[in-house]
Coordinates of C-alpha atoms and ligand atoms in Angstrom, one line a residue:
M1 CA 24.8 59.9 53.5
A2 CA 23.4 62.5 55.9
A3 CA 20.0 63.7 54.8
G4 CA 18.8 67.2 55.5
A5 CA 18.6 70.0 52.9
W6 CA 21.7 68.8 50.9
W7 CA 20.1 70.1 47.7
R8 CA 20.2 73.7 48.7
D9 CA 23.8 74.4 47.6
A10 CA 24.5 71.2 45.7
V11 CA 26.4 71.4 42.5
V12 CA 24.6 69.1 40.0
Y13 CA 26.1 67.6 36.9
E14 CA 23.7 66.8 34.1
I15 CA 24.6 63.5 32.3
Y16 CA 23.0 63.2 28.9
V17 CA 22.7 59.4 29.0
R18 CA 22.9 58.8 25.3
S19 CA 26.2 60.7 25.0
F20 CA 28.3 60.1 28.1
A21 CA 29.9 56.7 27.7
D22 CA 29.0 53.6 25.6
S23 CA 29.9 50.3 27.2
D24 CA 28.7 47.9 24.5
G25 CA 29.9 49.5 21.2
D26 CA 26.5 50.3 19.7
G27 CA 27.3 54.0 19.5
V28 CA 24.8 55.0 22.2
G29 CA 25.8 55.8 25.8
D30 CA 24.4 53.6 28.5
L31 CA 24.1 53.1 32.2
A32 CA 27.1 50.7 32.5
G33 CA 29.1 53.3 30.6
I34 CA 28.2 55.9 33.1
R35 CA 29.1 53.6 35.9
S36 CA 32.5 53.1 34.5
R37 CA 33.1 56.9 34.5
L38 CA 31.6 57.8 37.9
G39 CA 35.1 58.2 39.3
Y40 CA 35.7 61.1 36.9
V41 CA 32.5 62.7 37.9
A42 CA 33.2 62.4 41.7
D43 CA 36.8 63.7 41.1
L44 CA 35.4 66.8 39.4
G45 CA 33.9 67.7 42.8
V46 CA 30.2 67.9 42.1
D47 CA 27.6 66.8 44.6
A48 CA 25.0 65.1 42.5
I49 CA 24.2 63.9 39.0
W50 CA 21.0 64.3 37.0
L51 CA 20.4 61.5 34.5
T52 CA 18.3 62.4 31.5
P53 CA 15.5 59.8 30.6
F54 CA 16.7 56.2 30.1
Y55 CA 13.1 54.8 30.1
P56 CA 11.8 52.6 27.2
S57 CA 11.1 54.9 24.3
P58 CA 10.8 55.0 20.5
M59 CA 13.2 58.0 20.8
H60 CA 11.2 60.4 18.7
D61 CA 12.3 63.1 21.1
A62 CA 15.5 61.5 22.5
G63 CA 13.7 59.6 25.3
Y64 CA 11.4 62.5 26.4
D65 CA 8.7 60.3 24.8
V66 CA 8.3 57.5 27.4
T67 CA 6.5 54.2 26.9
D68 CA 7.1 52.8 30.5
Y69 CA 8.1 55.1 33.4
C70 CA 9.3 52.2 35.6
D71 CA 11.8 50.4 33.4
V72 CA 15.0 50.9 31.5
D73 CA 15.2 50.9 27.7
P74 CA 17.3 48.0 26.5
R75 CA 19.6 50.4 24.7
F76 CA 20.7 51.8 28.0
G77 CA 20.7 48.6 30.1
T78 CA 18.4 47.1 32.7
L79 CA 16.9 48.0 36.1
A80 CA 19.8 45.9 37.6
D81 CA 22.2 48.2 35.8
F82 CA 20.4 51.2 37.2
D83 CA 20.6 49.8 40.8
L84 CA 24.3 49.2 40.4
L85 CA 24.9 52.7 39.1
L86 CA 22.9 54.2 41.9
A87 CA 24.7 52.2 44.6
E88 CA 28.1 53.1 43.2
A89 CA 27.2 56.8 42.9
H90 CA 26.1 56.7 46.5
A91 CA 29.3 55.0 47.6
L92 CA 31.3 57.8 45.9
G93 CA 29.1 60.4 47.7
L94 CA 27.1 61.5 44.7
R95 CA 23.4 62.0 44.9
V96 CA 21.3 61.0 41.9
Y97 CA 18.4 62.9 40.3
V98 CA 16.3 61.1 37.6
D99 CA 14.1 62.7 35.1
V100 CA 10.3 62.4 35.3
V101 CA 8.2 63.4 32.3
P102 CA 4.6 64.0 33.5
N103 CA 3.3 66.4 30.8
H104 CA 3.1 63.8 28.0
T105 CA 3.8 60.2 27.2
S106 CA 4.9 58.6 23.9
V107 CA 2.2 57.8 21.4
E108 CA 3.4 54.2 21.9
H109 CA 2.6 54.2 25.6
P110 CA 0.0 51.5 26.4
W111 CA -2.2 54.2 27.9
F112 CA -2.3 56.1 24.6
Q113 CA -2.7 53.0 22.6
A114 CA -5.8 52.1 24.7
A115 CA -7.1 55.6 24.3
I116 CA -6.9 55.6 20.5
A117 CA -8.1 52.0 20.1
D118 CA -11.4 52.6 21.9
R119 CA -13.2 55.9 22.5
S120 CA -15.0 54.3 25.5
S121 CA -11.7 53.2 27.2
P122 CA -11.3 54.9 30.6
M123 CA -7.8 56.0 29.3
R124 CA -9.4 58.1 26.6
D125 CA -9.8 60.8 29.3
W126 CA -6.2 60.5 30.4
Y127 CA -5.3 62.5 27.3
I128 CA -6.9 65.6 25.7
F129 CA -9.0 64.7 22.8
R130 CA -11.4 67.1 21.1
P131 CA -13.6 66.9 18.0
P132 CA -12.5 69.0 15.0
A133 CA -14.0 72.4 14.5
A134 CA -17.0 72.6 12.0
D135 CA -14.6 73.0 9.1
G136 CA -12.4 70.1 10.1
S137 CA -9.6 72.3 11.5
P138 CA -8.0 71.9 14.9
P139 CA -10.0 72.8 18.1
N140 CA -7.9 76.0 18.6
D141 CA -4.8 77.9 17.5
W142 CA -2.3 76.5 20.0
K143 CA 1.1 75.8 18.6
S144 CA 3.5 73.0 19.3
V145 CA 6.9 74.2 20.8
F146 CA 8.5 72.1 18.0
G147 CA 6.5 73.8 15.2
G148 CA 3.1 73.6 13.6
S149 CA -0.3 73.1 15.3
A150 CA -0.4 71.5 18.8
W151 CA -3.2 69.2 17.5
T152 CA -2.9 66.1 15.5
R153 CA -5.8 63.9 14.3
A154 CA -6.2 60.4 15.7
P155 CA -7.4 57.6 13.3
D156 CA -11.0 58.1 14.6
G157 CA -11.1 61.7 13.5
D158 CA -10.7 63.5 16.9
Y159 CA -7.7 65.6 17.5
Y160 CA -5.3 65.0 20.4
L161 CA -3.2 67.8 22.0
H162 CA 0.6 67.8 22.0
L163 CA 2.5 70.8 23.2
F164 CA 5.7 69.1 21.8
D165 CA 6.1 66.6 19.0
S166 CA 3.1 64.8 17.6
S167 CA 4.6 61.6 19.1
Q168 CA 4.2 63.2 22.6
P169 CA 0.4 63.4 23.5
D170 CA -0.3 65.6 26.5
L171 CA -1.8 63.9 29.6
N172 CA -5.0 65.2 31.1
W173 CA -4.1 66.3 34.6
R174 CA -7.8 67.0 35.3
N175 CA -8.3 63.2 35.6
P176 CA -7.4 61.9 39.1
A177 CA -6.2 58.6 37.7
V178 CA -3.3 60.4 36.1
H179 CA -2.3 61.7 39.5
E180 CA -2.4 58.2 41.0
Q181 CA -0.3 56.8 38.2
F182 CA 2.4 59.4 38.8
H183 CA 2.4 59.0 42.6
A184 CA 3.1 55.3 42.0
I185 CA 5.9 56.2 39.5
L186 CA 7.5 58.5 42.1
R187 CA 7.3 55.9 44.8
F188 CA 8.8 53.3 42.5
W189 CA 12.0 55.3 42.1
L190 CA 12.0 56.6 45.7
A191 CA 11.9 53.1 46.9
R192 CA 15.0 52.3 44.8
E193 CA 16.6 55.2 46.6
V194 CA 17.0 57.9 44.0
D195 CA 17.7 61.3 45.7
G196 CA 15.5 63.5 43.6
F197 CA 13.6 64.2 40.4
R198 CA 14.1 66.7 37.6
I199 CA 10.6 67.4 36.4
D200 CA 10.2 68.0 32.7
V201 CA 8.3 71.1 31.7
A202 CA 6.8 71.5 35.2
H203 CA 4.8 74.5 34.0
A204 CA 3.0 72.7 31.2
L205 CA 0.7 70.2 33.0
Y206 CA -2.5 72.2 33.1
K207 CA -4.0 74.0 30.1
D208 CA -6.9 76.4 30.2
R209 CA -10.0 74.3 30.9
D210 CA -12.0 75.8 28.1
L211 CA -9.1 75.8 25.6
H212 CA -9.3 79.6 25.1
P213 CA -7.2 80.6 22.1
G214 CA -3.7 82.1 22.5
D215 CA -0.6 80.2 23.5
R216 CA -0.4 81.7 26.9
N217 CA -3.5 79.7 27.8
A218 CA -1.7 76.4 26.9
W219 CA 0.8 76.8 29.7
D220 CA 1.5 77.9 33.3
Q221 CA -1.9 77.7 34.9
D222 CA -2.2 78.1 38.7
E223 CA -3.9 74.7 39.0
V224 CA -0.5 73.0 38.5
F225 CA 0.5 74.1 42.1
G226 CA -2.0 71.5 43.4
V227 CA 0.1 68.8 41.7
W228 CA 3.3 70.0 43.4
R229 CA 1.6 70.1 46.8
E230 CA 0.6 66.5 46.3
W231 CA 4.0 65.4 45.0
R232 CA 5.6 67.2 47.9
K233 CA 3.6 65.1 50.3
V234 CA 4.7 61.9 48.5
I235 CA 8.4 62.8 48.5
D236 CA 8.3 64.1 52.1
D237 CA 7.6 60.5 53.2
Y238 CA 11.2 59.8 52.3
D239 CA 14.2 61.4 53.9
G240 CA 16.3 64.0 52.1
R241 CA 14.9 63.8 48.6
A242 CA 14.2 66.8 46.3
F243 CA 12.4 68.0 43.2
V244 CA 13.9 70.5 40.7
G245 CA 11.3 71.7 38.2
E246 CA 12.1 72.6 34.6
V247 CA 10.0 75.8 34.5
F248 CA 10.9 77.1 31.1
L249 CA 9.8 80.7 31.6
Y250 CA 11.9 83.8 31.5
D251 CA 9.7 85.6 34.1
M252 CA 11.7 85.0 37.3
D253 CA 9.0 86.3 39.6
R254 CA 6.7 83.7 38.2
V255 CA 9.3 80.9 38.3
A256 CA 9.8 81.7 42.0
Q257 CA 6.2 80.9 42.6
Y258 CA 6.9 77.2 41.7
V259 CA 9.1 76.7 44.7
G260 CA 8.5 76.8 48.5
R261 CA 7.7 74.6 51.4
T262 CA 4.6 73.0 49.9
R263 CA 5.8 73.3 46.2
L264 CA 9.0 72.3 44.5
H265 CA 12.4 72.5 46.2
Q266 CA 14.0 74.2 43.3
A267 CA 13.3 75.4 39.8
F268 CA 15.7 76.0 37.0
N269 CA 16.5 79.7 36.4
F270 CA 17.2 80.1 32.7
V271 CA 17.4 83.8 32.8
V272 CA 21.2 84.0 33.4
A273 CA 21.7 81.7 30.3
R274 CA 19.9 84.3 28.2
T275 CA 21.9 87.2 29.6
P276 CA 24.7 88.7 27.5
F277 CA 28.3 88.8 28.7
D278 CA 27.8 92.2 30.3
A279 CA 28.5 93.2 33.9
T280 CA 25.6 95.5 34.3
V281 CA 23.0 93.1 33.0
L282 CA 24.5 90.1 34.7
R283 CA 24.6 91.9 38.0
A284 CA 21.0 92.9 37.9
T285 CA 19.8 89.5 36.8
I286 CA 21.8 87.6 39.4
R287 CA 20.9 89.9 42.2
R288 CA 17.2 89.7 41.4
S289 CA 17.3 85.9 41.1
L290 CA 19.0 85.6 44.5
E291 CA 16.5 87.9 46.2
L292 CA 13.5 86.1 44.8
F293 CA 14.6 82.6 45.5
L294 CA 16.1 83.2 48.9
R295 CA 12.9 85.0 49.9
S296 CA 10.9 81.9 48.9
G297 CA 12.8 80.0 51.7
T298 CA 14.4 77.7 49.1
S299 CA 17.5 78.4 47.0
P300 CA 18.3 79.6 43.5
T301 CA 19.7 77.5 40.7
W302 CA 22.3 78.7 38.1
V303 CA 22.1 77.3 34.6
L304 CA 24.4 78.2 31.7
S305 CA 24.0 75.1 29.5
N306 CA 21.9 71.9 29.2
H307 CA 20.8 69.5 26.5
D308 CA 18.4 72.0 25.0
L309 CA 20.5 75.1 24.9
V310 CA 23.3 76.3 22.6
R311 CA 26.5 75.6 24.6
H312 CA 27.5 78.8 26.4
P313 CA 31.0 79.3 25.0
T314 CA 29.3 79.5 21.6
R315 CA 26.7 81.9 22.9
Y316 CA 29.5 84.0 24.3
G317 CA 31.1 84.4 20.8
G318 CA 32.8 81.0 20.3
G319 CA 36.5 80.0 20.1
E320 CA 39.0 80.5 22.9
R321 CA 37.3 83.8 23.7
G322 CA 33.9 82.2 24.2
V323 CA 35.5 79.6 26.5
R324 CA 37.3 82.3 28.5
R325 CA 34.1 84.2 29.0
G326 CA 32.3 81.0 30.0
R327 CA 34.9 80.2 32.6
A328 CA 34.6 83.8 34.0
V329 CA 30.8 83.6 34.4
T330 CA 31.1 80.1 35.9
A331 CA 33.5 81.3 38.5
L332 CA 31.1 84.0 39.6
L333 CA 28.1 81.7 39.8
L334 CA 30.1 79.1 41.8
A335 CA 30.7 81.8 44.4
L336 CA 27.0 82.2 45.1
P337 CA 24.5 80.4 47.4
G338 CA 22.3 78.0 45.5
S339 CA 22.7 75.2 43.1
P340 CA 24.8 75.4 39.9
Y341 CA 23.6 72.9 37.3
L342 CA 26.5 72.0 35.0
Y343 CA 26.1 70.2 31.7
Q344 CA 28.5 67.4 30.7
G345 CA 31.4 68.6 28.5
E346 CA 31.2 72.2 29.8
E347 CA 34.1 71.4 32.0
L348 CA 36.1 70.7 28.8
G349 CA 35.1 74.0 27.3
L350 CA 33.1 72.2 24.6
E351 CA 31.4 74.5 22.1
Q352 CA 28.3 73.7 20.1
S353 CA 29.3 71.0 17.6
D354 CA 28.8 71.3 13.9
V355 CA 26.4 68.5 13.0
P356 CA 26.0 67.9 9.3
P357 CA 22.4 68.0 8.1
D358 CA 22.4 64.3 7.1
R359 CA 23.3 63.3 10.7
R360 CA 20.7 65.4 12.4
Q361 CA 18.3 63.6 14.9
D362 CA 16.4 66.3 16.8
P363 CA 12.8 66.7 15.8
T364 CA 13.0 70.5 16.3
W365 CA 15.5 70.7 13.5
F366 CA 13.1 69.1 11.1
R367 CA 9.9 70.7 12.3
Q368 CA 11.2 74.2 12.9
G369 CA 14.0 74.3 10.3
G370 CA 15.9 76.1 13.1
I371 CA 19.2 75.4 14.7
G372 CA 18.1 72.2 16.4
R373 CA 19.6 70.8 19.6
D374 CA 22.0 68.1 18.3
G375 CA 25.0 70.4 18.5
C376 CA 24.9 70.4 22.3
R377 CA 24.2 66.6 22.5
T378 CA 27.3 65.2 20.7
P379 CA 29.2 62.6 22.8
M380 CA 31.7 63.3 25.5
T381 CA 35.3 63.5 24.3
W382 CA 37.3 61.3 26.6
T383 CA 40.4 60.6 24.6
V384 CA 42.4 62.1 21.7
A385 CA 42.1 59.0 19.5
A386 CA 39.4 59.2 16.8
P387 CA 37.1 57.9 15.7
G388 CA 35.5 57.0 19.1
H389 CA 37.3 59.4 21.4
G390 CA 36.9 57.0 24.3
F391 CA 33.1 57.3 24.1
T392 CA 32.5 54.3 21.9
T393 CA 34.2 51.5 20.0
G394 CA 31.4 51.7 17.4
D395 CA 29.9 54.4 15.3
P396 CA 28.6 57.3 17.6
W397 CA 24.9 58.1 17.2
L398 CA 25.9 61.8 16.6
P399 CA 29.3 62.6 15.1
F400 CA 32.3 64.3 16.7
D401 CA 33.5 67.5 15.1
E402 CA 37.0 69.0 14.9
Q403 CA 37.1 70.3 18.5
A404 CA 37.1 66.7 19.9
R405 CA 40.9 66.4 19.1
A406 CA 41.8 69.4 21.2
R407 CA 39.1 69.5 23.9
N408 CA 39.0 66.1 25.6
V409 CA 39.7 64.7 29.0
E410 CA 43.0 63.0 28.1
L411 CA 44.6 66.2 26.8
E412 CA 43.1 68.5 29.5
E413 CA 44.3 66.2 32.3
A414 CA 47.8 66.9 31.1
D415 CA 47.4 70.6 30.9
P416 CA 47.3 72.6 34.2
G417 CA 45.8 75.6 32.4
S418 CA 42.9 73.6 30.9
T419 CA 39.3 74.3 31.5
L420 CA 39.0 70.9 33.2
H421 CA 41.6 71.9 35.8
F422 CA 39.9 75.2 36.3
Y423 CA 36.6 73.5 37.1
R424 CA 38.2 71.1 39.5
R425 CA 40.0 73.9 41.3
A426 CA 36.9 76.0 41.5
L427 CA 34.7 73.1 42.7
A428 CA 37.3 72.0 45.3
L429 CA 37.5 75.6 46.7
R430 CA 33.8 76.0 46.8
R431 CA 33.5 72.8 48.8
E432 CA 36.3 73.8 51.1
L433 CA 34.9 77.3 51.8
A434 CA 31.2 76.4 51.8
P435 CA 30.8 75.3 55.5
S436 CA 32.2 78.6 56.7
L437 CA 30.3 80.9 54.4
R438 CA 27.1 82.8 55.3
R439 CA 24.3 82.8 52.8
S440 CA 24.0 86.6 52.8
V441 CA 25.5 88.3 49.7
G442 CA 26.9 91.8 49.5
W443 CA 26.9 93.9 46.3
P444 CA 29.6 96.5 46.7
D445 CA 29.6 99.2 44.1
A446 CA 32.4 98.7 41.6
H447 CA 33.6 99.6 38.2
A448 CA 30.8 99.5 35.6
D449 CA 32.6 96.6 33.8
C450 CA 32.7 94.5 37.0
V451 CA 30.3 92.4 39.1
V452 CA 31.5 92.2 42.7
V453 CA 29.9 89.9 45.3
T454 CA 30.9 89.3 48.8
R455 CA 30.0 86.5 51.2
P456 CA 31.1 86.8 54.8
T457 CA 32.7 83.8 56.5
R458 CA 31.7 82.8 60.0
D459 CA 35.2 83.5 61.2
G460 CA 35.1 87.2 60.1
R461 CA 36.8 86.9 56.7
T462 CA 35.2 87.7 53.4
L463 CA 35.0 85.8 50.1
T464 CA 35.1 88.5 47.3
A465 CA 34.3 87.3 43.8
V466 CA 34.9 89.7 40.9
L467 CA 33.8 89.2 37.3
N468 CA 35.4 91.7 34.8
T469 CA 33.6 91.7 31.4
A470 CA 35.8 94.3 29.9
R471 CA 38.3 93.5 27.1
A472 CA 41.0 95.0 29.3
S473 CA 42.1 94.4 32.9
R474 CA 40.4 96.4 35.6
Q475 CA 41.6 97.6 39.0
L476 CA 39.5 97.5 42.2
Q477 CA 40.0 98.7 45.7
L478 CA 39.4 96.0 48.4
D479 CA 40.1 96.4 52.1
A480 CA 43.8 96.3 52.8
G481 CA 44.8 92.9 54.1
A482 CA 41.7 91.4 52.5
G483 CA 43.5 88.1 51.9
A484 CA 44.9 86.5 48.7
V485 CA 43.7 85.5 45.3
V486 CA 42.7 81.8 45.5
L487 CA 41.0 81.4 42.1
C488 CA 41.5 83.1 38.7
S489 CA 39.5 81.9 35.7
A490 CA 42.1 83.1 33.1
G491 CA 45.3 85.1 32.9
R492 CA 47.0 86.4 36.0
A493 CA 45.4 88.4 38.8
R494 CA 47.3 90.6 41.2
F495 CA 46.4 91.6 44.7
D496 CA 48.5 93.8 46.8
P497 CA 47.4 93.1 50.4
G498 CA 49.2 96.3 51.6
T499 CA 47.2 98.7 49.5
G500 CA 44.1 96.5 48.8
T501 CA 44.5 96.9 45.0
L502 CA 43.1 94.0 43.0
T503 CA 43.9 93.7 39.3
V504 CA 41.4 91.4 37.4
P505 CA 42.5 90.3 33.9
A506 CA 40.3 91.0 30.9
E507 CA 37.1 88.8 30.6
A508 CA 38.0 86.9 33.8
A509 CA 36.8 86.3 37.3
V510 CA 38.8 86.0 40.5
W511 CA 38.1 85.0 44.1
V512 CA 39.9 86.7 47.0
V513 CA 39.7 85.2 50.5
Ligands
LIG1 O1 12.2 70.9 27.4 C1 11.2 71.8 27.5 C2 11.3 73.0 26.6 O2 10.6 73.9 26.8 C3 12.4 72.9 25.6 O3 11.9 72.0 24.6 C4 12.7 74.2 24.9 O4 11.5 75.0 24.6 C5 13.3 73.9 23.5 O5 14.3 73.0 23.7 C6 13.8 75.1 22.8 O6 14.4 74.7 21.7 C7 12.1 69.6 27.9 C8 13.3 68.8 27.6 O7 14.4 69.3 28.3 C9 13.4 68.7 26.2 O8 14.6 68.0 25.8 C10 12.2 68.0 25.6 O9 12.3 68.0 24.2 C11 10.9 68.7 26.0 O10 10.9 69.0 27.4 C12 9.8 67.8 25.8 O11 9.8 66.7 26.7

């Protein structure tokens, strides 16, 4: 495949490895299962896949607790399975991102085992140990993202720091040996020819040196940029590879500081996912994101869903209405420069699943008593037939809910109005138009209920994308002769080329070229 900056406008499809396809009937997805479904992913029209962690792990946090960064957990297969999957993906024209988790290891990682077995081990300083305060309490007030204190006592009485689960001790990035280990890990996968890395909690690595109280001191320290500078040098030794950082901050100006020529290629932009279905707010958020990331010389990313977030049709109100709204926002985002990151199952219109309390797995459910993340992690629904829905012949690790019977690949293949067909059409059009589109985006004034963006083509035409968030259709005036409607996310759009009047259905988006 040609190298270059392929990542700039790549559409990336997140595969949650445990829940995509199970080849051996143990109820857990695996690499061979993914390989068997790559044709589906390629036909969808995406450019790349991102594989969530498949490394050996005790699975206290679904594999984001790693015991060996250079191997495959037997539940998911072997390194040979990985190589086969990568080769087949490449043969189908799909690039592959793998996940790297540098902020913390598993408590069962040999480094941490050495660190707690012997205070004088050199690996003791690879983690963040501190003696208790005088009254035995933790060294400071930092909180774990998953609930409770960020400090847990080791058997020898010292506390170790964990910004996430107590099974995920944070590494000490002030120790150069940690840097060397991760350079070797990157090179291991780069040599196997992965195309990029998704970096877990890329804003977490450095904590305030003096452990000043207050959670803001536990995250997002400028020193982390030194790591990205080094990593960029490592990756630039290889042709056409990229980093996308999970910078889980809602301050876009700050997130944009993580990207650039000597930093990361891209960073997730979670702000749109938090934005309500409202034209005025969406317009302002998207416009600002575009300005910031294009100015940085890189490109923006667009995220509506992933394995941590409540699925977007549910956030948009749920039911057919939530799905309709999700399709509308997706159509708008796919018209923009930058990289949309899609999450498996959104192309079927899957909503957050209802997972009964006795089937819950996510540590945040138990530690926070909150909503937990299992509802967005239930398996892919391939076929109508229960109980396995084409995902497994065994007992799935998380159960399917009612929607699996109606929202699955088999049924949606057969229905031209399905969400699956909508995604295929939008992605095919995006690919067809992309080479002729300029990166500049226009923001013509429009009805308050509509977001209108324009992208000029090199041959003097214009792509106009319009999102209408109102509960009724809206009319807009485009240039007479502006072209024809090529995409409509729901309902029926009308464009009169004679007068230039465009009618956009309620809660829908259209493209005119
Ligand atoms: O997520 C980081 C993160 O900040 C999220 O945990 C988020 O705060 C949380 O989901 C809100 O409920 C990454 C991974 O994507 C996540 O799956 C891991 O649990 C986490 O890092 C720790 O590795």
